[in-house]
Amino acid sequence: MAPSSSSSRPVHLHSFSVRVLLLVLACLVSAATPSSAFRWSWMPIGRGNNSKNYGHDYRDALSKSILFFEGQRSGRLPADQRAAWRGDSGESDGGGAGVDLEGGYYDAGDNVKFGFPMAFTATMLSWSVIEFGDLMPPAERRHAVAAVRWATDYLLKTIAHPGVLFIQVGDPWKDHECWERPEGMDTLRTVYNVTAPRTGSDVAGETAAALAAASIVFRGDGADEEYAERLLAGAKTAFEFADAHKGAYSDDPGLRAGGCPFYCDYNGYQDELLWGAAWLRRASGDDTFLKYIKDNGKTLGAEEGFNEFGWDNKHAGLNILVAKEFMDGNALSMESFKQSADNFICTLIPQSSSQHIQYTPGGLIYKTGGSNMQHVTSFSFLLLTYAKYLSNSSHTINCGGISVGPETLQLQAKKQVDYILGDNPIKMSYMVGYGDRYPQRIHHRGSSLPSIKTHSQRMACKDGTPYYESSNSNPNPLIGAVVGGPGEDDSYEDNRADFRKSEPTTYINAPLVGVLAYFVANPNPGHIRH
């Protein structure tokens, strides 16, 4: 498995020793083909939301995609918590280091708070609200904004101490030896941080992007201007740290032991510096950040044209974000970013004569490495966002002699989201709780174990093993969770142990929120609604 941005899903699995975990990792590197030993075998039980004849209920899917984040919350839960099977957890996080790091999100099916993917999740949730929040029903917009705030309240805590950035809570190796609920976890809540001379431009740059993007949400939402100013000030602080101490956090041996192989910075820190600057420019309107991108773009690899976008690699999103400046006439010197954005989009258009991304026989975007749905939702979001920017500026794209306009991009995104919701060869939804058939045995500790609300007795590290190994459905459906998804042949094994396919992540759902919001208002795309 080649380490690159989102082409390499971090490892999340249950094991009984680090030795076993390392053995599994070694096997993964050898890149086995998708297993066919345990195929999905449910028969159709009705048409419902999964029927092409009836179309999809995008509003229902949107509601559930946002609800998912409540199931991922860490800390003391609010009175209006809707995922009622969850309880308080991690209330004393940071206490051992003398800091308050309560809150935030668990990244996936484990009980660790990884700052790098959490910040990216916050950026994408915010970008979803910025571009498509006006298309959300009012109640869902409020829930989406609350999901953003749950992340940004935590991220502000990570930069609250001058010269220090807290990047992780929880020892992932100890955590992955256990299968236990977050409400009763007894694994080490080790706190990891970066401070000079340790470098962390990647995490700090993404934190800057997240806080800057969120400041637009709260300023545009009109509900909390003071909070928006705090976020923008925090974004500038995080960016200054990132720029002053250049380097990847996982280059440090001590931090690498905690973050790798789960969320190593495989792609380098340079893209996060440009990404953070681009979001600060959009949030503040300050030409200083545009100048930073112009002056440092070549040095930091802006022209390298990576066709990737995810928690580790921001290049495609950066190009699209900066291309907007060019198309709006605000930065004519940034035309190269428009060309790079066009090149990326062309890789997603099967009709293009240029080289394009792999698709499964059923039509799903596919990249090797596991947790494939992170690519599907992120790329779909970029398709819709770029369609909006093109529409607003009357630009088009030339893809190998084919002129591509906004409608082509919208239709391509619709194919992807409809596949997720059930228009696929095995006729099942990959979103828990949506439609008639969806994954029942997802790789997620809290979902697969008895709820603290119904089983108050302590469950220690190994007490969850029988539940992990059981073929029973998870007792607590994590409504709205989108799993890693099928293999390259469209097969899906509803297997809790196959974390590459069955584990949900926050950064799968975050861009999907914006995608679904668009289709709530435009179920049959052909034009952008404002």
XYZ file of C-alpha atoms in Angstrom:
530
model
C 0.000 0.000 0.000
C 1.778 3.136 -1.213
C 1.658 5.877 1.405
C -0.043 8.954 -0.007
C -2.727 11.352 1.153
C -5.967 9.653 1.114
C -4.723 6.663 -0.848
C -3.625 5.140 2.440
C -6.377 4.775 5.032
C -4.936 4.813 8.544
C -5.037 1.523 10.374
C -7.966 0.827 12.692
C -8.478 -2.711 13.847
C -8.942 -4.853 16.902
C -6.021 -6.986 18.003
C -4.648 -8.612 21.081
C -1.081 -7.450 20.845
C 1.067 -4.981 19.037
C 2.805 -7.956 17.423
C -0.455 -9.105 15.853
C -1.202 -5.559 14.737
C 2.179 -5.267 13.044
C 1.613 -8.610 11.350
C -1.692 -7.399 9.957
C -0.056 -4.181 8.776
C 2.602 -6.199 6.985
C -0.105 -8.186 5.261
C -1.848 -5.019 4.158
C 1.306 -3.774 2.517
C 1.259 -6.862 0.330
C -2.067 -5.602 -1.025
C -4.365 -8.581 -1.080
C -7.281 -8.521 -3.498
C -10.790 -8.013 -2.094
C -12.083 -11.111 -0.364
C -15.132 -12.861 -1.694
C -15.513 -15.270 1.209
C -18.343 -13.415 2.876
C -20.469 -11.607 0.330
C -23.568 -9.612 1.067
C -26.474 -12.027 0.742
C -29.618 -10.206 1.853
C -32.512 -10.380 -0.558
C -34.563 -7.300 -1.529
C -37.301 -6.557 0.977
C -38.991 -3.635 -0.715
C -38.257 -0.571 -2.762
C -38.235 2.353 -0.355
C -35.448 4.871 -0.648
C -33.151 2.486 -2.521
C -35.377 2.252 -5.586
C -34.352 4.105 -8.719
C -38.020 4.307 -9.606
C -38.715 6.365 -6.511
C -35.475 8.315 -6.404
C -33.656 9.214 -3.214
C -34.752 11.161 -0.173
C -31.767 13.496 -0.039
C -33.234 15.452 2.862
C -33.420 12.308 4.974
C -29.862 11.386 3.995
C -28.649 14.909 4.825
C -30.276 14.806 8.245
C -28.670 11.466 9.011
C -25.253 12.457 7.672
C -25.175 15.323 10.191
C -26.592 13.221 13.032
C -23.619 10.885 12.611
C -21.318 13.472 14.200
C -23.225 13.289 17.476
C -22.257 9.621 17.694
C -18.588 10.629 17.384
C -18.563 13.246 20.131
C -16.054 13.158 22.947
C -16.568 14.988 26.236
C -19.642 15.838 28.262
C -22.672 15.643 26.006
C -25.219 18.471 25.774
C -28.828 18.254 26.859
C -29.999 18.172 23.237
C -27.812 15.169 22.310
C -29.845 13.113 19.821
C -27.644 10.004 19.595
C -29.071 8.922 22.938
C -27.129 5.654 23.222
C -23.928 7.644 23.748
C -22.753 8.939 27.154
C -20.076 11.291 28.482
C -16.498 10.273 27.742
C -12.990 11.691 27.903
C -14.070 14.382 30.388
C -10.589 14.604 31.885
C -8.661 14.561 28.596
C -5.525 16.673 28.923
C -5.641 16.657 32.707
C -2.467 14.608 32.989
C -0.628 17.307 31.054
C -2.236 20.143 33.003
C -4.442 21.338 30.132
C -8.116 21.118 29.196
C -8.557 19.016 26.061
C -12.109 17.828 26.646
C -14.338 17.685 23.596
C -13.796 17.177 19.906
C -14.441 14.030 17.882
C -13.183 10.485 17.746
C -11.986 10.132 14.183
C -13.520 6.779 13.326
C -14.339 3.546 15.141
C -11.723 3.973 17.852
C -11.400 6.200 20.925
C -8.444 8.394 19.912
C -8.661 12.100 19.064
C -6.308 12.708 16.148
C -5.896 16.433 15.515
C -4.867 16.223 11.857
C -8.006 14.499 10.474
C -10.226 16.296 13.018
C -9.100 19.684 11.715
C -9.713 18.547 8.128
C -13.174 17.347 9.162
C -13.901 20.794 10.603
C -12.665 22.491 7.421
C -14.897 20.346 5.227
C -17.949 20.710 7.467
C -17.442 24.466 7.341
C -16.916 24.491 3.577
C -20.118 22.459 3.213
C -22.056 25.108 5.133
C -20.335 27.993 3.320
C -21.158 26.734 -0.171
C -24.440 24.911 0.362
C -25.760 25.910 3.782
C -28.377 28.152 2.216
C -29.855 25.071 0.541
C -30.247 23.190 3.822
C -33.557 23.124 5.680
C -33.153 25.545 8.636
C -33.101 22.798 11.271
C -30.397 20.867 9.434
C -28.308 23.988 8.977
C -28.457 24.564 12.734
C -27.335 20.991 13.368
C -24.526 21.350 10.819
C -23.308 24.557 12.458
C -23.431 22.814 15.846
C -21.298 19.999 14.387
C -18.748 22.572 13.242
C -18.683 24.205 16.663
C -18.131 20.919 18.496
C -14.882 20.609 16.540
C -13.772 24.247 16.685
C -14.368 24.594 20.434
C -11.851 21.789 20.820
C -9.416 23.136 18.221
C -9.314 26.486 20.027
C -8.190 24.613 23.137
C -5.337 23.005 21.190
C -3.790 26.426 20.445
C -4.612 28.111 23.756
C -1.061 27.905 25.119
C 1.490 30.149 23.345
C 4.130 28.260 21.395
C 2.415 24.890 21.820
C 0.015 22.996 19.586
C -1.723 19.938 21.055
C -2.240 17.447 18.252
C -3.575 14.209 19.760
C -5.165 12.633 22.820
C -4.891 8.891 23.349
C -2.230 6.256 22.774
C -3.418 4.598 19.550
C -1.398 1.439 20.068
C -2.925 0.826 23.490
C -6.348 1.837 22.200
C -6.160 -0.654 19.341
C -5.344 -3.501 21.699
C -8.789 -3.054 23.246
C -12.379 -3.138 22.091
C -14.201 -0.957 24.610
C -16.712 1.865 24.758
C -15.440 5.448 24.954
C -17.603 5.937 28.052
C -15.540 3.439 30.023
C -12.174 3.348 28.305
C -9.193 2.718 30.557
C -6.428 3.024 27.979
C -3.745 5.701 28.174
C -4.970 9.196 27.294
C -1.489 10.323 26.311
C -1.277 13.923 25.144
C 0.930 14.700 22.143
C 2.037 18.212 21.236
C 4.401 20.115 18.990
C 6.541 22.996 20.182
C 9.815 24.431 18.925
C 12.055 22.817 17.851
C 9.453 20.161 17.016
C 7.683 20.985 13.778
C 4.021 20.619 12.941
C 3.198 22.761 9.906
C 0.759 20.157 8.624
C -1.467 19.986 11.706
C -1.082 23.707 12.424
C -1.805 24.641 8.811
C -4.935 22.480 8.740
C -6.017 23.902 12.102
C -5.618 27.391 10.629
C -7.746 26.378 7.643
C -10.433 24.880 9.901
C -10.695 27.903 12.181
C -10.653 30.370 9.279
C -13.351 28.471 7.366
C -15.470 28.169 10.511
C -15.174 31.920 11.114
C -16.997 32.431 7.806
C -19.744 30.065 8.952
C -20.383 31.936 12.187
C -20.078 35.362 10.612
C -22.397 34.394 7.774
C -24.763 32.630 10.126
C -25.184 35.942 11.923
C -25.486 34.211 15.269
C -22.109 34.769 16.862
C -19.843 37.504 15.482
C -17.716 37.435 18.622
C -17.063 33.728 18.195
C -16.219 34.307 14.524
C -13.574 36.828 15.543
C -12.105 34.374 18.056
C -11.900 31.741 15.351
C -10.207 34.082 12.880
C -7.692 35.222 15.494
C -7.011 31.580 16.357
C -6.532 30.760 12.672
C -3.888 33.452 12.374
C -2.125 32.161 15.493
C -2.094 28.604 14.135
C -0.833 29.775 10.751
C 1.986 31.806 12.275
C 3.052 28.703 14.199
C 2.898 26.587 11.041
C 4.954 29.051 9.016
C 7.531 29.661 11.747
C 8.270 25.969 12.420
C 8.232 24.361 8.995
C 8.114 20.593 8.879
C 5.860 17.581 9.241
C 4.808 16.475 12.716
C 5.393 12.827 11.915
C 9.044 13.531 11.076
C 9.676 13.779 14.820
C 10.490 10.285 16.195
C 8.427 10.761 19.357
C 5.369 12.031 17.519
C 5.806 9.488 14.750
C 5.432 6.693 17.284
C 2.004 8.025 18.213
C 0.690 9.152 14.839
C 2.024 6.475 12.502
C 0.869 4.404 10.744
C -2.523 5.841 11.624
C -2.182 9.429 10.403
C 1.369 9.930 9.207
C 1.947 12.963 7.030
C 2.804 11.032 3.905
C 2.399 13.961 1.541
C 4.452 16.640 3.302
C 3.476 19.819 5.114
C 3.744 22.273 2.215
C 0.174 21.917 0.985
C -1.228 22.661 4.451
C 0.663 25.968 4.554
C -0.887 27.063 1.263
C -4.277 25.651 2.261
C -4.244 27.568 5.543
C -3.226 30.765 3.745
C -5.998 30.307 1.162
C -8.659 29.963 3.845
C -7.294 32.937 5.782
C -7.469 34.965 2.594
C -11.091 33.973 2.042
C -12.058 34.570 5.658
C -10.291 37.890 6.092
C -10.010 39.332 2.582
C -6.433 40.204 3.504
C -4.190 40.456 0.418
C -1.234 39.418 2.580
C -2.345 35.791 2.387
C -2.830 35.970 -1.374
C 0.705 37.331 -1.629
C 1.932 34.471 0.565
C 0.461 31.952 -1.875
C 1.916 33.785 -4.876
C 5.381 34.180 -3.322
C 5.601 30.667 -1.887
C 3.474 28.611 -4.261
C 6.288 27.285 -6.398
C 8.542 26.538 -3.416
C 5.721 24.774 -1.586
C 4.691 22.664 -4.556
C 1.504 24.385 -5.682
C 2.309 23.622 -9.329
C 3.015 19.932 -8.855
C -0.547 19.070 -9.849
C -1.373 16.301 -7.418
C -4.809 14.883 -8.230
C -5.559 14.120 -4.609
C -7.715 15.581 -1.892
C -8.163 14.296 1.633
C -6.963 14.581 5.202
C -3.313 14.451 4.087
C -3.250 16.002 0.622
C -4.955 19.336 0.008
C -3.721 20.113 -3.506
C -6.939 19.632 -5.487
C -9.005 21.562 -2.937
C -6.368 24.300 -2.781
C -6.405 24.698 -6.547
C -10.181 24.973 -6.637
C -10.278 27.434 -3.739
C -7.654 29.720 -5.302
C -9.106 29.298 -8.809
C -12.215 31.023 -7.484
C -10.108 34.128 -6.837
C -9.001 34.086 -10.478
C -12.463 33.416 -11.901
C -13.961 36.168 -9.753
C -11.389 38.604 -11.145
C -9.732 39.174 -7.775
C -6.367 37.618 -8.619
C -5.585 37.368 -12.330
C -2.049 36.286 -11.470
C -3.461 33.009 -10.133
C -4.506 31.593 -13.502
C -2.213 28.576 -13.041
C -4.420 27.436 -10.145
C -7.419 27.467 -12.494
C -5.511 25.294 -14.954
C -4.522 22.866 -12.194
C -8.115 22.747 -10.953
C -9.318 22.063 -14.507
C -6.784 19.255 -14.870
C -7.995 17.645 -11.656
C -11.645 17.839 -12.643
C -10.856 16.296 -16.027
C -9.480 13.205 -14.269
C -12.981 12.666 -12.838
C -14.748 12.829 -16.227
C -14.796 9.363 -17.855
C -15.579 10.844 -21.293
C -12.366 12.847 -21.215
C -9.560 11.667 -23.479
C -7.077 12.599 -20.765
C -6.041 10.055 -18.161
C -8.767 9.690 -15.564
C -9.360 8.048 -12.233
C -10.387 4.416 -11.826
C -14.059 3.524 -11.484
C -15.600 0.255 -10.323
C -17.741 -1.644 -12.850
C -20.747 -0.142 -11.065
C -19.476 3.400 -11.561
C -17.969 4.318 -8.189
C -14.765 6.342 -7.959
C -12.131 3.947 -6.687
C -8.653 4.400 -5.256
C -6.687 1.607 -3.630
C -5.743 1.644 0.027
C -8.985 1.296 1.945
C -11.705 3.633 3.188
C -12.469 4.437 -0.425
C -15.591 6.467 0.356
C -13.383 9.285 1.609
C -12.354 9.845 -2.020
C -15.894 9.517 -3.290
C -17.373 12.134 -0.964
C -14.441 14.570 -1.147
C -14.211 14.445 -4.935
C -17.992 14.769 -5.272
C -17.881 17.866 -3.086
C -15.169 19.400 -5.266
C -17.177 18.611 -8.399
C -20.216 20.477 -7.078
C -18.218 23.363 -5.653
C -16.296 23.877 -8.875
C -19.558 23.646 -10.817
C -20.840 26.511 -8.685
C -17.714 28.594 -9.273
C -17.834 27.937 -13.021
C -21.510 28.835 -13.184
C -21.004 32.088 -11.315
C -18.148 33.125 -13.595
C -19.364 31.696 -16.938
C -16.190 29.636 -17.310
C -15.970 26.124 -18.738
C -13.296 23.419 -18.795
C -11.543 21.849 -21.775
C -10.915 18.162 -21.089
C -8.927 16.746 -23.989
C -10.998 18.497 -26.641
C -14.287 18.066 -24.758
C -15.888 21.216 -23.368
C -17.177 20.489 -19.865
C -19.614 22.766 -18.081
C -21.250 22.846 -14.648
C -24.030 20.390 -15.511
C -21.567 17.616 -16.378
C -19.892 18.043 -12.993
C -23.210 18.042 -11.157
C -24.367 14.876 -12.896
C -21.084 13.136 -12.151
C -21.436 13.995 -8.450
C -25.031 12.758 -8.495
C -23.924 9.362 -9.812
C -21.546 9.041 -6.889
C -23.978 10.048 -4.155
C -26.725 7.865 -5.642
C -24.332 4.924 -5.617
C -23.695 5.537 -1.903
C -27.431 5.644 -1.240
C -28.266 2.435 -3.064
C -27.955 2.721 -6.851
C -25.222 0.120 -7.090
C -24.825 -3.500 -8.225
C -25.739 -5.005 -4.856
C -28.620 -2.544 -4.263
C -27.684 -1.479 -0.751
C -27.070 1.822 0.951
C -23.632 2.454 2.427
C -25.129 4.915 4.922
C -26.271 3.330 8.171
C -29.979 3.922 8.700
C -30.777 5.044 5.161
C -32.956 2.862 2.960
C -34.016 -0.738 3.412
C -30.575 -2.367 3.483
C -27.386 -0.982 4.912
C -24.333 -2.286 6.839
C -25.241 -3.930 10.138
C -21.794 -4.803 11.501
C -19.702 -1.678 11.129
C -16.210 -1.471 12.625
C -17.024 0.861 15.516
C -16.548 0.226 19.214
C -19.423 2.240 20.658
C -21.885 1.023 18.048
C -20.954 -2.639 18.431
C -20.971 -2.815 22.247
C -23.922 -2.548 24.652
C -24.732 1.078 25.361
C -23.739 2.531 28.720
C -27.433 3.436 29.009
C -28.515 -0.216 28.970
C -25.402 -1.900 30.367
C -23.929 0.263 33.097
C -21.456 -2.341 34.330
C -17.818 -1.670 33.556
C -16.467 -3.243 30.374
C -12.678 -3.526 30.481
C -10.227 -3.786 27.589
C -10.894 -7.393 26.589
C -14.546 -7.550 27.679
C -15.644 -6.350 24.268
C -13.879 -9.138 22.383
C -16.939 -11.432 22.125
C -18.941 -8.566 20.645
C -16.192 -7.779 18.169
C -16.049 -11.393 17.034
C -19.826 -11.850 16.957
C -21.723 -12.027 13.675
C -24.666 -10.238 15.299
C -25.707 -6.794 14.119
C -24.418 -3.836 16.091
C -26.835 -3.050 18.946
C -26.492 0.751 18.538
C -26.902 1.806 14.906
C -24.613 4.779 14.222
C -27.217 6.548 12.113
C -25.778 8.440 9.158
C -22.370 6.778 9.227
C -20.976 6.056 5.766
C -18.600 3.107 5.789
C -15.370 2.701 3.836
C -17.321 1.032 1.070
C -17.041 -1.765 -1.463
C -14.000 -3.153 -3.214
C -12.920 -2.439 -6.761
C -15.337 -5.116 -7.995
C -18.322 -3.526 -6.153
C -18.372 -6.338 -3.587
C -19.023 -5.619 0.072
C -18.585 -7.989 2.995
C -20.629 -6.869 5.995
C -17.723 -7.823 8.207
C -16.800 -5.898 11.368
C -13.196 -7.085 11.163
C -12.653 -5.681 7.662
C -12.035 -2.136 8.829
C -10.966 -0.948 5.373
C -14.526 -1.462 4.152
C -16.680 -1.378 7.282
C -15.278 1.523 9.316
C -16.870 4.982 9.136
C -14.827 8.182 9.548
C -15.660 11.813 10.207
C -13.862 12.909 7.050
C -16.044 10.649 4.899
C -19.174 12.381 6.166
C -17.959 15.984 6.370
C -17.886 16.724 2.610
C -20.976 14.571 2.077
C -22.974 17.073 4.142
C -22.427 19.702 1.457
C -23.077 17.267 -1.386
C -26.408 16.159 0.069
C -27.421 19.741 0.799
C -26.995 20.554 -2.882
C -29.163 17.631 -3.959
C -31.877 18.470 -1.443
C -32.461 21.630 -3.476
C -31.465 20.169 -6.858
C -32.517 16.504 -7.045
C -32.331 16.697 -10.843
C -29.317 18.918 -11.496
C -29.013 21.142 -14.485
C -28.385 24.458 -12.877
C -27.071 25.818 -9.612
C -29.555 27.319 -7.202
C -28.392 30.185 -4.995
